[in-house]
mmCIF file of C-alpha atoms and ligand atoms in Angstrom:
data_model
loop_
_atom_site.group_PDB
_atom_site.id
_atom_site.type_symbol
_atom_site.label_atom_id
_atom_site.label_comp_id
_atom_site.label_asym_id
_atom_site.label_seq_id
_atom_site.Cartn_x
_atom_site.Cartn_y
_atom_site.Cartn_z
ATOM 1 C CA UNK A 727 114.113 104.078 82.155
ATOM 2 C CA UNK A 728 112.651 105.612 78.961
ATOM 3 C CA UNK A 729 109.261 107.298 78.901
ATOM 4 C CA UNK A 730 106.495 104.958 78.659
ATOM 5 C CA UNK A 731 103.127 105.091 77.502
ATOM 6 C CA UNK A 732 100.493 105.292 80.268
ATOM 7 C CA UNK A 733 98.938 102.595 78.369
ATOM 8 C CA UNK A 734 100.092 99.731 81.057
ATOM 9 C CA UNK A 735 100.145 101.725 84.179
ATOM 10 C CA UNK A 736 96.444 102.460 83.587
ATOM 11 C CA UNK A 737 95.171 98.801 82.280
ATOM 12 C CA UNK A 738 97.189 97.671 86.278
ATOM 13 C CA UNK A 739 95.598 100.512 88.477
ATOM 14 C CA UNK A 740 91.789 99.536 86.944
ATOM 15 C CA UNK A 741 92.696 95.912 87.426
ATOM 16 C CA UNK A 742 94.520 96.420 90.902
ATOM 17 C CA UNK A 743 91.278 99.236 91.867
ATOM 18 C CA UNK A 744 93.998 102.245 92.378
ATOM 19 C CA UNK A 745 94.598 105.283 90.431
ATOM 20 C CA UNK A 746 97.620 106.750 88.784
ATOM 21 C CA UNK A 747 98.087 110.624 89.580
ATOM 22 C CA UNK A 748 98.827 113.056 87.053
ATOM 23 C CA UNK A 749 100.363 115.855 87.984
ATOM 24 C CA UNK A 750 100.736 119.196 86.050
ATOM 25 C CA UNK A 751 104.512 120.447 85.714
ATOM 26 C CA UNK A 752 105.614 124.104 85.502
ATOM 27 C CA UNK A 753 109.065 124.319 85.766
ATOM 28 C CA UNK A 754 111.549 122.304 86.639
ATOM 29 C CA UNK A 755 111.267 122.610 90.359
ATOM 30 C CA UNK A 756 108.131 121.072 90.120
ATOM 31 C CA UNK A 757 109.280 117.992 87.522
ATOM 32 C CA UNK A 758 112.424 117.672 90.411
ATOM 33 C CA UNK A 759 109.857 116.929 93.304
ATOM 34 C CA UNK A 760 107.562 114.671 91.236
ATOM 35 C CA UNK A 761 109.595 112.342 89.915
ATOM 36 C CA UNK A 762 111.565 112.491 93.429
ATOM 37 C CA UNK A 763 108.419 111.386 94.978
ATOM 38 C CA UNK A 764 107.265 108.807 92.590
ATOM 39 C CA UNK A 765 110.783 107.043 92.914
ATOM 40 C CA UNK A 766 111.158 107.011 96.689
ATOM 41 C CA UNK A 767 107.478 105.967 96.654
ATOM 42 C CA UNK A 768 107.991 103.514 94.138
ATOM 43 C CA UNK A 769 104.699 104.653 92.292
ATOM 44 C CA UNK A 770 104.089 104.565 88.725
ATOM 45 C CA UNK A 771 103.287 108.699 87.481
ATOM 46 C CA UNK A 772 102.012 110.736 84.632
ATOM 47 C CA UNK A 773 103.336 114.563 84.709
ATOM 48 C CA UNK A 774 101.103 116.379 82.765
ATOM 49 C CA UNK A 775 101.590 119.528 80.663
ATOM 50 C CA UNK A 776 99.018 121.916 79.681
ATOM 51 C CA UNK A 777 99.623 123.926 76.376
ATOM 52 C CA UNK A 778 99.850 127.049 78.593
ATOM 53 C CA UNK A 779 102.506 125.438 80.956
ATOM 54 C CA UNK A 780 104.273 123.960 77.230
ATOM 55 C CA UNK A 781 104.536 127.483 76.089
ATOM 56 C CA UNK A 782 106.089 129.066 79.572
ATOM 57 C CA UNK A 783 108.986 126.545 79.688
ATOM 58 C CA UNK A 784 109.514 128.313 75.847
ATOM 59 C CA UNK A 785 107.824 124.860 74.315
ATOM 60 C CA UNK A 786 106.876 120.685 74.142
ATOM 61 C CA UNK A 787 110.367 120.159 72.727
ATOM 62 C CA UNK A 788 112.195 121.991 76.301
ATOM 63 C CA UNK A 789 109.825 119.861 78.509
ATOM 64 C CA UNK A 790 110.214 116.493 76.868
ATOM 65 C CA UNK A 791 114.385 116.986 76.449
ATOM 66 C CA UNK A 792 114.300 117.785 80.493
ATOM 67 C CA UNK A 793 112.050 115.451 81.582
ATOM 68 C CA UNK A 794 113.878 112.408 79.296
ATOM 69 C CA UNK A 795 117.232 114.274 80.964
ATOM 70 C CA UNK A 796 115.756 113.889 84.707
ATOM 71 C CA UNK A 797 114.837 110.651 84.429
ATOM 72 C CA UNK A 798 118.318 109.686 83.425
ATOM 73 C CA UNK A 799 120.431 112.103 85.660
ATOM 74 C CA UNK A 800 117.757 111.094 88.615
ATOM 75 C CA UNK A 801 118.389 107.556 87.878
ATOM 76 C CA UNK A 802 114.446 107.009 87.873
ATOM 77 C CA UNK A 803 113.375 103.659 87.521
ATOM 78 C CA UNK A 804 109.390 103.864 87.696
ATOM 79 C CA UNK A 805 107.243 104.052 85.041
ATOM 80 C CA UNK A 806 106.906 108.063 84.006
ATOM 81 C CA UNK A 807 104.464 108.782 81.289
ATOM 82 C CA UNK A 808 104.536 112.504 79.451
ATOM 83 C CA UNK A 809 101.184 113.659 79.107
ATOM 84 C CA UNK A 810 99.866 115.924 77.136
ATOM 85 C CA UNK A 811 96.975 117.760 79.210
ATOM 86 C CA UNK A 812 94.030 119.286 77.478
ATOM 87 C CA UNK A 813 95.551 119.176 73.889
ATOM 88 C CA UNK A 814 93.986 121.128 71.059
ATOM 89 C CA UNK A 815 94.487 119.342 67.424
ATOM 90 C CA UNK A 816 97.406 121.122 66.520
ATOM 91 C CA UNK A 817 99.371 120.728 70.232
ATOM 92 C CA UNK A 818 98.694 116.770 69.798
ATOM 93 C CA UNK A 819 100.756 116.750 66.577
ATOM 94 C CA UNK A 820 103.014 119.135 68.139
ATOM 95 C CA UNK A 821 103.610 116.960 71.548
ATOM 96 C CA UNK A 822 103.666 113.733 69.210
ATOM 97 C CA UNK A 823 106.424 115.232 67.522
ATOM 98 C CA UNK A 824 108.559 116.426 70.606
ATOM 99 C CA UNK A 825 108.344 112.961 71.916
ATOM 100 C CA UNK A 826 105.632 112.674 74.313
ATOM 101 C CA UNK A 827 104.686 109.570 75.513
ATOM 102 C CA UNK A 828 101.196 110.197 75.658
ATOM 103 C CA UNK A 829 98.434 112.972 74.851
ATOM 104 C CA UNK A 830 94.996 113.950 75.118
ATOM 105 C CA UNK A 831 93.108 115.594 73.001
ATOM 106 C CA UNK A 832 90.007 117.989 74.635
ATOM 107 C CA UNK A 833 87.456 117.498 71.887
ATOM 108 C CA UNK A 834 84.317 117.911 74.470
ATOM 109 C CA UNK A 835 83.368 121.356 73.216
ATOM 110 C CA UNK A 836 83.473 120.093 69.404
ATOM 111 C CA UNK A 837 79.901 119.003 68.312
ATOM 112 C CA UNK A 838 80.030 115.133 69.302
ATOM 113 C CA UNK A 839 80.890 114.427 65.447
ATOM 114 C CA UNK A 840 83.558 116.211 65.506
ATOM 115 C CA UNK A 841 85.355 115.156 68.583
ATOM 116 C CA UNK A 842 84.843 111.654 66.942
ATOM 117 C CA UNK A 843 86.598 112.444 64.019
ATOM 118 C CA UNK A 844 89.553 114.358 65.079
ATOM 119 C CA UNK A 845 90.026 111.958 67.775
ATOM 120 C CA UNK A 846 89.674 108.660 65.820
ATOM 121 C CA UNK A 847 92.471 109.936 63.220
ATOM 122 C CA UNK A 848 94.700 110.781 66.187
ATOM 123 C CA UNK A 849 93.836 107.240 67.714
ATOM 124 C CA UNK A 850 95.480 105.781 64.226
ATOM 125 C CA UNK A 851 98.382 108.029 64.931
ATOM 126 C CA UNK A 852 99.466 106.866 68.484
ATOM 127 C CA UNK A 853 98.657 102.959 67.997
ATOM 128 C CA UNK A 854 101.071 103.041 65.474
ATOM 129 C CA UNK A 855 103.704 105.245 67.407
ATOM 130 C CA UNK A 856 102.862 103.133 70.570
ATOM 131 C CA UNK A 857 101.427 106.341 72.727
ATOM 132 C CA UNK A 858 98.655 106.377 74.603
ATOM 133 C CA UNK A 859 95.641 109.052 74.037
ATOM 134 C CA UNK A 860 93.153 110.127 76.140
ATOM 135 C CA UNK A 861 89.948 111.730 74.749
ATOM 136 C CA UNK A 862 87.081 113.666 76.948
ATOM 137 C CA UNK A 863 82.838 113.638 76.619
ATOM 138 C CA UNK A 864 80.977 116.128 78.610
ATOM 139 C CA UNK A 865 83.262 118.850 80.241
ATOM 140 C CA UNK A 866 84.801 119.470 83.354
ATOM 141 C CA UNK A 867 84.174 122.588 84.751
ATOM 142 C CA UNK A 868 86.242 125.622 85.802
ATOM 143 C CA UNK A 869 89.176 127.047 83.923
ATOM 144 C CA UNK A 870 92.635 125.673 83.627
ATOM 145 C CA UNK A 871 95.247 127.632 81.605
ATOM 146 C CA UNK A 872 92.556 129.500 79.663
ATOM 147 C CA UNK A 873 90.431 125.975 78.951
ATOM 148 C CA UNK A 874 87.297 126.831 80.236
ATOM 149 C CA UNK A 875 84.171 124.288 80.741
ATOM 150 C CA UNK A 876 81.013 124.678 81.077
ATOM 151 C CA UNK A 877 81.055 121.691 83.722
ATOM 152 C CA UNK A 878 78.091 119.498 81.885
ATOM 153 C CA UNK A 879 78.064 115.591 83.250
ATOM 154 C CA UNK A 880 79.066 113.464 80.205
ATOM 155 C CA UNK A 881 76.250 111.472 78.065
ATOM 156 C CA UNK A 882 77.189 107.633 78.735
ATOM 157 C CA UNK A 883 76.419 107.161 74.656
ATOM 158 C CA UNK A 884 78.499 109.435 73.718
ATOM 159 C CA UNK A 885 81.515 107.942 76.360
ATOM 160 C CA UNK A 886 81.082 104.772 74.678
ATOM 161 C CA UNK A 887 80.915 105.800 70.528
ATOM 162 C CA UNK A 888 84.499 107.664 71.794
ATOM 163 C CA UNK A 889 85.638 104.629 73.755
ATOM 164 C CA UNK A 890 84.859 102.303 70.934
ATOM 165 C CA UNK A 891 87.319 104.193 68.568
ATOM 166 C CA UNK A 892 90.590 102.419 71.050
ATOM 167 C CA UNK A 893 91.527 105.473 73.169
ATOM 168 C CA UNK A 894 93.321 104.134 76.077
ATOM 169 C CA UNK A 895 91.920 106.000 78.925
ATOM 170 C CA UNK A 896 88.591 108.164 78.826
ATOM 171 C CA UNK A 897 87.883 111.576 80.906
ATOM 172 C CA UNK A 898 83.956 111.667 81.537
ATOM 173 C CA UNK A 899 82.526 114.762 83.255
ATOM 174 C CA UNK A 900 80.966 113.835 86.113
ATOM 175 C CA UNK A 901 80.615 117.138 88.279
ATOM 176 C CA UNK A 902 84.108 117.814 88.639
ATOM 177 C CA UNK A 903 85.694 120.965 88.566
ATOM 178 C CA UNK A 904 89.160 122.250 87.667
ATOM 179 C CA UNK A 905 90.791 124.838 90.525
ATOM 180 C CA UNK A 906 89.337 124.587 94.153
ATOM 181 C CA UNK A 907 85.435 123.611 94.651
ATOM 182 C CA UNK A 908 83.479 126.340 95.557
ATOM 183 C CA UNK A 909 81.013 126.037 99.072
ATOM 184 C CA UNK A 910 77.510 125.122 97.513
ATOM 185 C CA UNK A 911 79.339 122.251 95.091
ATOM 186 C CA UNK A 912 77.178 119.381 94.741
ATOM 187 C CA UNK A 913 79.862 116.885 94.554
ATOM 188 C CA UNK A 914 80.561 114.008 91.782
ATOM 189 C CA UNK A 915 77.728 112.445 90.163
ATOM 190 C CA UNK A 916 78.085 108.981 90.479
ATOM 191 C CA UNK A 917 74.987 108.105 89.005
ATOM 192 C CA UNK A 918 76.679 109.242 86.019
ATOM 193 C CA UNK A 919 80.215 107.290 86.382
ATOM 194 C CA UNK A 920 78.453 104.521 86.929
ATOM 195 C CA UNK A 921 76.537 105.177 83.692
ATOM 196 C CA UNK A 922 79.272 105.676 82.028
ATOM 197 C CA UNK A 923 81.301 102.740 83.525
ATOM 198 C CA UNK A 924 78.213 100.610 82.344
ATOM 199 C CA UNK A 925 78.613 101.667 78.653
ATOM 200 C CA UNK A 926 82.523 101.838 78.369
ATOM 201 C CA UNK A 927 83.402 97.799 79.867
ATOM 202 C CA UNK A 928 86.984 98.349 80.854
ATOM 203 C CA UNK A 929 88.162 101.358 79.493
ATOM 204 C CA UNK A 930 90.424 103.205 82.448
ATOM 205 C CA UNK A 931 88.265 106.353 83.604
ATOM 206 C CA UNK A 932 89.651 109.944 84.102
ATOM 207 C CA UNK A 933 88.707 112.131 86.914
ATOM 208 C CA UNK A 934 89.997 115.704 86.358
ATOM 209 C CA UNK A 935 89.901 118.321 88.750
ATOM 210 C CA UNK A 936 91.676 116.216 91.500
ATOM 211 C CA UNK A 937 92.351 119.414 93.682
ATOM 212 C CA UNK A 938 89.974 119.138 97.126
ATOM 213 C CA UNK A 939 88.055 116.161 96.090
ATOM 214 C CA UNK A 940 87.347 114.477 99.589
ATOM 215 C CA UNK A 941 88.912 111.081 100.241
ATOM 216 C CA UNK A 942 85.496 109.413 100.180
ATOM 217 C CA UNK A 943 84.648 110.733 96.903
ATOM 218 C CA UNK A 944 88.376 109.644 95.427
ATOM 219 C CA UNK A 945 87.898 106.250 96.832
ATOM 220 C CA UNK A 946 84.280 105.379 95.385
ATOM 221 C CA UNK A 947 85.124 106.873 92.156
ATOM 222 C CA UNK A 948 87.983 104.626 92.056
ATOM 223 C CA UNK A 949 85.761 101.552 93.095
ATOM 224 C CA UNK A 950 83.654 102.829 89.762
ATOM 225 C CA UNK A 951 86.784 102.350 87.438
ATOM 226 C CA UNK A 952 88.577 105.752 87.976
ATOM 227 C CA UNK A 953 92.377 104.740 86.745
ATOM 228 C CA UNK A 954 93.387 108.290 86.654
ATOM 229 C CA UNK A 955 93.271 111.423 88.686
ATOM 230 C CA UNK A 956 94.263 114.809 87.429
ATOM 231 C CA UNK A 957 95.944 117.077 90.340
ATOM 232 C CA UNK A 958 97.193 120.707 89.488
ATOM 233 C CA UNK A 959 96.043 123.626 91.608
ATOM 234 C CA UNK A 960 96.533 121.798 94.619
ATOM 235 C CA UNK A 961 100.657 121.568 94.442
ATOM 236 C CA UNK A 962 100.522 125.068 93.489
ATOM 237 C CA UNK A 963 98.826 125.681 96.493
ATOM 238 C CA UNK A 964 100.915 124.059 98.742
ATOM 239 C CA UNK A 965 104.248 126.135 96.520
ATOM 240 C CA UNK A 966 102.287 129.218 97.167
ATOM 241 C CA UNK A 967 101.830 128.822 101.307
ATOM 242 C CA UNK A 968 105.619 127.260 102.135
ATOM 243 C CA UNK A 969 107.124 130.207 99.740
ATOM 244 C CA UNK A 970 104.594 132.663 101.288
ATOM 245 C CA UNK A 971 105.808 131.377 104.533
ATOM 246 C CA UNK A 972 109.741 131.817 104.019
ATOM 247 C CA UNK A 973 109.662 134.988 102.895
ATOM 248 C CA UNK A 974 106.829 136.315 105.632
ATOM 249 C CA UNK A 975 109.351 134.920 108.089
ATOM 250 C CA UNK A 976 112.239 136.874 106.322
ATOM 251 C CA UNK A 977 114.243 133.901 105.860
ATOM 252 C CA UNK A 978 115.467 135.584 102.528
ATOM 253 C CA UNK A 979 116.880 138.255 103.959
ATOM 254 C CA UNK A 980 119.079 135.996 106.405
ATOM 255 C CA UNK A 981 122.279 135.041 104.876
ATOM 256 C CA UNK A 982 122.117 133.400 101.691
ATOM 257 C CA UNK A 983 118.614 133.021 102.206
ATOM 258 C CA UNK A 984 117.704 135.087 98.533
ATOM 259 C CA UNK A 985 119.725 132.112 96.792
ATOM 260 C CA UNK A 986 116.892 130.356 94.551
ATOM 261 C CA UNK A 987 118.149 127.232 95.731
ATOM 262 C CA UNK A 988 116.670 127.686 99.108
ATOM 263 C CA UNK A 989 114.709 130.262 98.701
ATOM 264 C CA UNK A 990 112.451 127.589 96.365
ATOM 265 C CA UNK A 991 113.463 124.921 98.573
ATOM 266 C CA UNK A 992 110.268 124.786 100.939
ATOM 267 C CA UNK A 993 108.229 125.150 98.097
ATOM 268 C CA UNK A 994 109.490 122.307 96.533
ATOM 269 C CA UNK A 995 109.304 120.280 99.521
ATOM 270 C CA UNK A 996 105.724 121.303 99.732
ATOM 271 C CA UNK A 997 104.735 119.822 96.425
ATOM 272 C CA UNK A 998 106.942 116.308 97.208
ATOM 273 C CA UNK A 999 104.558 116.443 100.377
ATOM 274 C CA UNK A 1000 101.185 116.804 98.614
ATOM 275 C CA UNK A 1001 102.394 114.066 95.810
ATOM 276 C CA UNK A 1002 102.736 111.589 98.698
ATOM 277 C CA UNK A 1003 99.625 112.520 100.125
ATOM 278 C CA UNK A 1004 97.945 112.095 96.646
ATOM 279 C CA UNK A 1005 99.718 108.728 96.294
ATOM 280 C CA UNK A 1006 98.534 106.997 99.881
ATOM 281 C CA UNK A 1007 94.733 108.103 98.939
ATOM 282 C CA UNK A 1008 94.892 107.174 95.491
ATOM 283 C CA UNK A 1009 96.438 103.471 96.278
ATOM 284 C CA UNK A 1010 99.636 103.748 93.866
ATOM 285 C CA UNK A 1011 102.228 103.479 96.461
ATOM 286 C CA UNK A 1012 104.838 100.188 95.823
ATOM 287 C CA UNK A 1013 102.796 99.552 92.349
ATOM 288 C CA UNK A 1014 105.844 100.201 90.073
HETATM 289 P P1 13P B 958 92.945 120.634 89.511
HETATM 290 O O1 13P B 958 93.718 121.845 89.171
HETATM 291 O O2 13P B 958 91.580 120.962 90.023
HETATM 292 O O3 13P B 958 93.687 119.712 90.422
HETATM 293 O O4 13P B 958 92.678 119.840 88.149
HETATM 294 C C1 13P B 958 93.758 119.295 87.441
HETATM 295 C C2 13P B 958 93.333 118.714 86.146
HETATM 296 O O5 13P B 958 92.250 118.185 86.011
HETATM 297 C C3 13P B 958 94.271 118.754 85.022
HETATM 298 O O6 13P B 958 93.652 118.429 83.820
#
């Protein structure tokens, strides 16, 4: 199957009340175990890039070429959208022209009028190419690949003068946070989804920052019309304890136990294991 548009996938989940996880690739390790996942799981999946995690696998054209490659070689026949994650203007033209299925573009610390503009010319560019675009208001908080936000809750009348220029999917902050929450977090405002919700009819919401969100939360948000939940520190977590792990039990040192192949191998299995997890609580399971 060719890469699709999240367009579809999204427009299902908001009508079905699931979500669709995105998660953030590295390498190709990580893209190996995704896809794996979403196939055996039969779950529709967006694998999101960050311009950071573009430029360490030496650039959007590498990334799209593998992951078109995988899908083929893997014989994957779920929907996979390539997302671009946290795009700046000139890495949405870039990712467009690499052959991305789908991009966002971060506009939220642009002055509102701003963000409109560069977003509704980019809106013109993937309706006629046929990719989706995702746009943000208000910003999630934290840092992700040297995006940093401030973490303000999104202003519902903003949400909707972006919604009303046709994105497909819109990312609202809400409280979230992008890395692990710290202790005294006050959790997701959903005063303010439902604000938002209220102002933006149909649109398929965003909720970034997926990593240690408790079930509860994941569940009501997608009861407000959450589509779409962003998960990256948390597989890189899970890669960090299971390769901690293996080489604190000197597994490397037995045999062939330095050979990449295994010596990556629990870490991979790690992130197919949080992926499923992600799946059961975010309802996609059997929706492809
Ligand atoms: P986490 O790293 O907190 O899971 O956030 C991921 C994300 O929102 C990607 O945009």
């Amino acid at each position: 199957m060719a890469l699709v548009s999240a367009k579809d996938m999204l427009e299902k989940a908001r009508d079905g009340k699931y979500a669709v996880g995105q998660f953030n690739i590295n390498n190709l390790e990580w893209t190996k175990s995704i896809l794996q996942t979403a196939e055996e799981l039969k779950s529709p999946v967006i694998l999101g890039v960050s311009e950071g995690a573009g430029k360490y696998m030496t650039g959007f054209k590498t990334v799209a070429a593998m992951v078109k490659a995988m899908i083929e070689e893997m014989h994957i026949t779920v929907p996979v959208a390539l997302h671009l994650d946290h795009g700046t203007y000139d890495g949405c033209y870039k990712c467009i022209e690499a052959g991305f299925s789908s991009i966002m573009f971060d506009g939220s610390h642009f002055p509102i009028a701003e963000n409109i503009e560069k977003t509704k010319e980019l809106v013109a560019v993937c309706n006629h190419l046929g990719l989706s675009i995702e746009a943000e208001v208000g910003s999630i908080g934290g840092e992700e690949d040297g995006v940093i936000g401030k973490g303000e809750c999104a202003d519902p009348e903003e949400c909707k003068k972006i919604a009303d220029l046709g994105v497909t999917m819109l990312a609202a902050g809400i409280g979230n946070i992008h890395g692990k929450y710290p202790a005294n977090w006050e959790g997701l405002s959903f005063e303010t989804l439902a604000a938002v919700k209220k102002k933006v009819g149909n649109m398929p919401l965003v909720l970034h920052g997926g990593t240690g969100i408790p079930t509860d939360m994941i569940k009501k948000a997608i009861s407000l019309g959450v589509a779409k939940i962003n998960v990256n520190t948390e597989c890189q977590l899970s890669f960090q304890a299971a390769t901690r792990k293996y080489v604190e039990e000197g597994k490397d040192l037995v045999g062939k136990g330095f050979d990449p192949r295994k010596l990556l191998a629990p870490g991979a299995q790690a992130i197919k294991d949080t992926v499923k997890e992600k799946m059961e609580i975010f309802g996609s399971i059997g929706k492809a």
